[in-house]
CSV table of C-alpha atoms in Angstrom, one decimal:
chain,number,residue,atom,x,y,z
A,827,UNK,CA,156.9,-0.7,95.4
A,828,UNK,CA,154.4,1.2,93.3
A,829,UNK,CA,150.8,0.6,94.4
A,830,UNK,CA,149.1,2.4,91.5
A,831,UNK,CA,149.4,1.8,87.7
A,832,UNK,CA,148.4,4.7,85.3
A,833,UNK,CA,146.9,3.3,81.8
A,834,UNK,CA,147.9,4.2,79.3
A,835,UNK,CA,151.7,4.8,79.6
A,836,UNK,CA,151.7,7.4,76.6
A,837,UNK,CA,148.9,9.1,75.2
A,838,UNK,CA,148.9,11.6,72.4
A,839,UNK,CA,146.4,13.9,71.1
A,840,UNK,CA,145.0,17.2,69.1
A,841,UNK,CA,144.4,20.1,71.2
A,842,UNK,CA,140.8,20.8,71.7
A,843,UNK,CA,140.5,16.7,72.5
A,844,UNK,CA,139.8,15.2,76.1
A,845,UNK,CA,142.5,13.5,77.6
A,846,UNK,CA,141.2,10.3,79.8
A,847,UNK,CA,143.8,8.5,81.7
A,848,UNK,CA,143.0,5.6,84.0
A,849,UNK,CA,144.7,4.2,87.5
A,850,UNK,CA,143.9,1.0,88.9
A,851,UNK,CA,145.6,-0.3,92.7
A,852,UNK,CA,145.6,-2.7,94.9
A,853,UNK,CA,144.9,-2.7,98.1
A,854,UNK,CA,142.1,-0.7,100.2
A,855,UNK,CA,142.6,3.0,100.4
A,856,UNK,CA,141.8,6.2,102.2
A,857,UNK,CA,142.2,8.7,99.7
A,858,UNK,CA,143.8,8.8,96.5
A,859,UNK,CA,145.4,11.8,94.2
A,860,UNK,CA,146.1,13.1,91.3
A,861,UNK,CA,149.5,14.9,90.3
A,862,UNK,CA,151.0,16.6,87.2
A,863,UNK,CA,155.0,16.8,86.4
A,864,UNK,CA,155.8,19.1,83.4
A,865,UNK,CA,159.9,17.8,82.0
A,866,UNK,CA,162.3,18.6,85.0
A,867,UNK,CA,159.9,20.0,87.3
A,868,UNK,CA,158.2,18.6,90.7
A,869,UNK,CA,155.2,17.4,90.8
A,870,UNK,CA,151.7,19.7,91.2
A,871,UNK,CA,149.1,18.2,93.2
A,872,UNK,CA,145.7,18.8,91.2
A,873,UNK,CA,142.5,16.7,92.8
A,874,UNK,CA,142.0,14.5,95.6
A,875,UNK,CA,139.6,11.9,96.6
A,876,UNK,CA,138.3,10.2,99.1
A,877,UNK,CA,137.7,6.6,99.7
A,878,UNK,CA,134.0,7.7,100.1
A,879,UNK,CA,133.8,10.0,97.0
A,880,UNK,CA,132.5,8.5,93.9
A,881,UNK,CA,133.7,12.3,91.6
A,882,UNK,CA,134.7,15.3,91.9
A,883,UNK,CA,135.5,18.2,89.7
A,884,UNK,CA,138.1,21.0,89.3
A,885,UNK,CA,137.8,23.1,86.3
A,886,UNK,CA,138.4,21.2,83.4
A,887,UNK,CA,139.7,17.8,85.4
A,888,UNK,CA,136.9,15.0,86.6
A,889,UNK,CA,138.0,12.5,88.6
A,890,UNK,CA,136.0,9.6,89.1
A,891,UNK,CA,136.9,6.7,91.9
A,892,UNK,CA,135.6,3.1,91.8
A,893,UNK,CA,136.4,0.9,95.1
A,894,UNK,CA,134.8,-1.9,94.0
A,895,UNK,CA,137.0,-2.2,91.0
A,896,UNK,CA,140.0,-0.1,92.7
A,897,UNK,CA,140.3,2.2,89.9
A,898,UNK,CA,140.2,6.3,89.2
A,899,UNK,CA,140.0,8.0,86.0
A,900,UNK,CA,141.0,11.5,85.3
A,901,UNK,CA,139.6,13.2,82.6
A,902,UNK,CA,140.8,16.6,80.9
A,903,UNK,CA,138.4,18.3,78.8
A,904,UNK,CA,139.0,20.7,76.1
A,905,UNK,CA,142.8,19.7,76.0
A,906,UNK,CA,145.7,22.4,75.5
A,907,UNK,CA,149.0,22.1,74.8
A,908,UNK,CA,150.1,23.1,78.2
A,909,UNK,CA,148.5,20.3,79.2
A,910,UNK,CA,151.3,18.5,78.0
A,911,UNK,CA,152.9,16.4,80.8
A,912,UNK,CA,153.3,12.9,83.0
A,913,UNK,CA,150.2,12.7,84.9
A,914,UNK,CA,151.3,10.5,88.4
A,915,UNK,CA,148.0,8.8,90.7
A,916,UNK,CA,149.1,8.0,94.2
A,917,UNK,CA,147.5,6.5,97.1
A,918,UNK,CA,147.1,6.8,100.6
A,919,UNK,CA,146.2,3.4,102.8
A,920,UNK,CA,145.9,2.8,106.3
A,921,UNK,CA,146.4,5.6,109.0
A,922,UNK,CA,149.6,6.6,107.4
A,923,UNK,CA,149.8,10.0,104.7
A,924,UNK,CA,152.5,8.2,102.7
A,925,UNK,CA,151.4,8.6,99.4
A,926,UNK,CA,152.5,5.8,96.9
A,927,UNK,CA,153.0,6.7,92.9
A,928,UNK,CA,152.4,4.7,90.0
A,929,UNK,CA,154.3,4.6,87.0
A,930,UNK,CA,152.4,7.7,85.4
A,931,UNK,CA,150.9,8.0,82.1
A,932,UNK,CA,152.9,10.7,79.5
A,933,UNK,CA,150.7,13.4,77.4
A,934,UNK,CA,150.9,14.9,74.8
A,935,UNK,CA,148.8,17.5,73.4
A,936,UNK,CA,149.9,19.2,69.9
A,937,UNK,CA,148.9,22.4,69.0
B,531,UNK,CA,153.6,31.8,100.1
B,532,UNK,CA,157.0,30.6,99.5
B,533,UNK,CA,157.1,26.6,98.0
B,534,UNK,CA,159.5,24.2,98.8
B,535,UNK,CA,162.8,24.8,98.2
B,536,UNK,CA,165.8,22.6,97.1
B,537,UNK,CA,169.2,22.5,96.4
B,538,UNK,CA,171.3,22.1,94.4
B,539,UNK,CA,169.2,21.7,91.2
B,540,UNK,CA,171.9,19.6,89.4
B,541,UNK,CA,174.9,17.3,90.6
B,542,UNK,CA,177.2,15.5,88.9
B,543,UNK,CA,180.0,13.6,90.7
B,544,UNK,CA,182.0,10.5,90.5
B,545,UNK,CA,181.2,7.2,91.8
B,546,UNK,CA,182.5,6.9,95.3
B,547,UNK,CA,182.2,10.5,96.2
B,548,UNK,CA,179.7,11.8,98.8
B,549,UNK,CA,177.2,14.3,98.0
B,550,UNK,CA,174.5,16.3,100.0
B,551,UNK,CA,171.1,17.9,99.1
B,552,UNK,CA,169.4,20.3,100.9
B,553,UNK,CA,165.9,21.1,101.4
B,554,UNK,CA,163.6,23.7,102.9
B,555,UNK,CA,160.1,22.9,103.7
B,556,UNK,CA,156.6,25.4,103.8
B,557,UNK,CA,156.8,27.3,106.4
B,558,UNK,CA,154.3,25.1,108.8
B,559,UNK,CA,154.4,22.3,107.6
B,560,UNK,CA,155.8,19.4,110.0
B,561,UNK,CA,155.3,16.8,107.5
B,562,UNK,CA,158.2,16.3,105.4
B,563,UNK,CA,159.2,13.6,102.7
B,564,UNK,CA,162.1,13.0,100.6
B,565,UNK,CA,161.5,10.6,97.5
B,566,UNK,CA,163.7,9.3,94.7
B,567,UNK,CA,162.3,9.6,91.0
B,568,UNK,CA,164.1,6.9,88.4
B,569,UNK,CA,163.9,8.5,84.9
B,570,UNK,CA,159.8,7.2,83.6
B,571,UNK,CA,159.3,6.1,86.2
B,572,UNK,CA,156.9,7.7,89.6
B,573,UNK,CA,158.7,8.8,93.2
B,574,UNK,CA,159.3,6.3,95.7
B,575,UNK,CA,159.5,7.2,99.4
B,576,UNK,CA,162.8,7.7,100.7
B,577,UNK,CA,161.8,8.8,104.1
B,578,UNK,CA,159.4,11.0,105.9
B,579,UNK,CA,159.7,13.3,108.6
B,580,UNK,CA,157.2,14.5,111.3
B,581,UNK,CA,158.7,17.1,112.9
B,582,UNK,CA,162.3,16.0,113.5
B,583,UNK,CA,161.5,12.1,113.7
B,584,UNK,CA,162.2,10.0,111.1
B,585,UNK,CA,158.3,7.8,111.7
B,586,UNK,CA,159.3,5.9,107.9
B,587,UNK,CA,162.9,5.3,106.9
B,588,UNK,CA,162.3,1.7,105.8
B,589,UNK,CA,163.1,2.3,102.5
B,590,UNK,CA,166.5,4.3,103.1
B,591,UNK,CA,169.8,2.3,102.0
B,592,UNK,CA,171.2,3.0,105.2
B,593,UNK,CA,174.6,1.8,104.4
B,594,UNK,CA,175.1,4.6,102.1
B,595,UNK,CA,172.3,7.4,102.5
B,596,UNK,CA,171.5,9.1,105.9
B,597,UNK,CA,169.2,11.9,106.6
B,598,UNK,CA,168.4,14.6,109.6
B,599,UNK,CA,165.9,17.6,109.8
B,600,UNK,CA,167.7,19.2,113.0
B,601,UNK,CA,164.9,21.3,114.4
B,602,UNK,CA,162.1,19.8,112.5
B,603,UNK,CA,162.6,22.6,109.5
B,604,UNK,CA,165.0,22.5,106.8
B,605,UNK,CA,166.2,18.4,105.8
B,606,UNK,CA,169.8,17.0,104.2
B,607,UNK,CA,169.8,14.2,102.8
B,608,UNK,CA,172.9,12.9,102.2
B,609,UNK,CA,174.9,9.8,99.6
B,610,UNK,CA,178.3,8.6,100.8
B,611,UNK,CA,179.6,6.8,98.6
B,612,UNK,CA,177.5,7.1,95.5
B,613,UNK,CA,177.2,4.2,93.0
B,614,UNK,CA,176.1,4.7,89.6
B,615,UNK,CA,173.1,3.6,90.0
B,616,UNK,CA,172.5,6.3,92.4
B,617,UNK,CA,171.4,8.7,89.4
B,618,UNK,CA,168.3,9.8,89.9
B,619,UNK,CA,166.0,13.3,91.0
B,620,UNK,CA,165.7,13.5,94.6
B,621,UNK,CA,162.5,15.2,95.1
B,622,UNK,CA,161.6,16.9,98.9
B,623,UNK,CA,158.0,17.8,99.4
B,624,UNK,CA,156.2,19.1,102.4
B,625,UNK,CA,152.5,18.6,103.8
B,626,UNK,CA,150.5,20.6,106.6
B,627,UNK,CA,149.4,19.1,109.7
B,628,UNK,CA,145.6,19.7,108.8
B,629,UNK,CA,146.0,18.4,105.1
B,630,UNK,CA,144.2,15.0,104.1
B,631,UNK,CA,147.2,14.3,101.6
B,632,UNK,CA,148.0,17.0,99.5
B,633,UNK,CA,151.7,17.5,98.9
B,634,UNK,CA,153.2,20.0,98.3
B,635,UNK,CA,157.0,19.5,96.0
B,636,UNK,CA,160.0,21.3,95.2
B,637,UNK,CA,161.9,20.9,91.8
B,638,UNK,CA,164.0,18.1,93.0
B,639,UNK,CA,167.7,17.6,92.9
B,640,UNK,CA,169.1,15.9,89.7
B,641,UNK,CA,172.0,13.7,90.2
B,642,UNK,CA,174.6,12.3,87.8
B,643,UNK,CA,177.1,9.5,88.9
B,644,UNK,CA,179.6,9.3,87.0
């Protein structure tokens, strides 16, 4: 079962552009993360955050979190086209580190 | 810092026929997870390890898949028979005992059933 689900599925846009891509779960959580998978590759962890965290920033990522509404939101400033790949939330619940993926949401950024 | 290691990278076999993948965790790291990605789709937990006990297998077929990590290091996780539907990356990833979450992945194992 997949706890989070990334919107939107697809996104495409210029480089240069900011790339926003939303998650929104279920149930009650103790952290939650971000990942990136570039085509036939594993999966880079990029940002996490904590139940009590409301942002937090890495570079050119933002991550926002919202418990009351159970959603995060990763934004990607000043796009490039190696940002080009399926961007994966998952979240961690109870006193377990099992993280559980959503669907993903696919980007692409032309040149 | 080595990352995690898997193999073999690609597998293609015929239904009915038993198939192995192997992975090597960070060194250190006594958390260990092996998930199975569906093409568009995210992972889904297979099984995790701490140390050399299995604490979350409920989501392993067990009348066809079976898994060890003899010594708490290095995992096989293992298909006999596979079914067509087994087809799919089998991705191992690793996670240190002081981390909050973060895992860290290898490049997974793609298998073709033929």
């Amino acid at each position: 079962s997949q706890q989070g689900e990334e919107d939107p599925q697809a996104l495409s846009i210029q480089e240069g552009e900011n790339a926003t891509m939303n998650c929104s779960y279920k149930t009650s959580i103790n952290n939650l993360q971000w990942y990136r998978q570039n085509s036939g590759r594993g999966l880079v962890h990029l940002i996490l955050i904590r139940s009590n965290e409301r942002e937090k920033h890495s570079g050119r990522l933002r991550v926002t979190l919202d418990t009351s509404k159970k959603s995060s939101s990763l934004l990607i400033t000043a796009s490039r086209a190696a940002d080009t790949a399926s961007y994966f939330c998952a979240t961690s619940s109870g006193g377990s580190y099992i993280p559980t993926f959503g669907r993903g949401t696919s980007l692409i950024v032309h040149p | 810092e080595a990352g995690v290691v898997q193999s073999p990278r690609y597998k293609i076999i015929e239904k009915k026929q038993p198939v192995a993948f192997w992975c090597n965790p960070i060194s250190g790291h006594n958390t260990l997870y092996w998930y199975l990605q569906n093409l568009g789709q995210g992972p889904e937990l297979l099984i995790r390890y701490e140390n050399e006990e299995a604490v979350d297998d409920s989501q392993l077929p067990k009348d066809r898949f079976s898994a060890e990590r003899l010594k708490g290091v290095d995992s096989t996780l293992k298909i006999q028979p596979a079914e067509l539907g087994d087809s799919a990356v089998y991705l191992c990833a690793s996670k240190g005992r002081d981390s909050p979450g973060e895992l860290f992945f290898g490049e997974g194992s793609r298998l073709t059933v033929l």
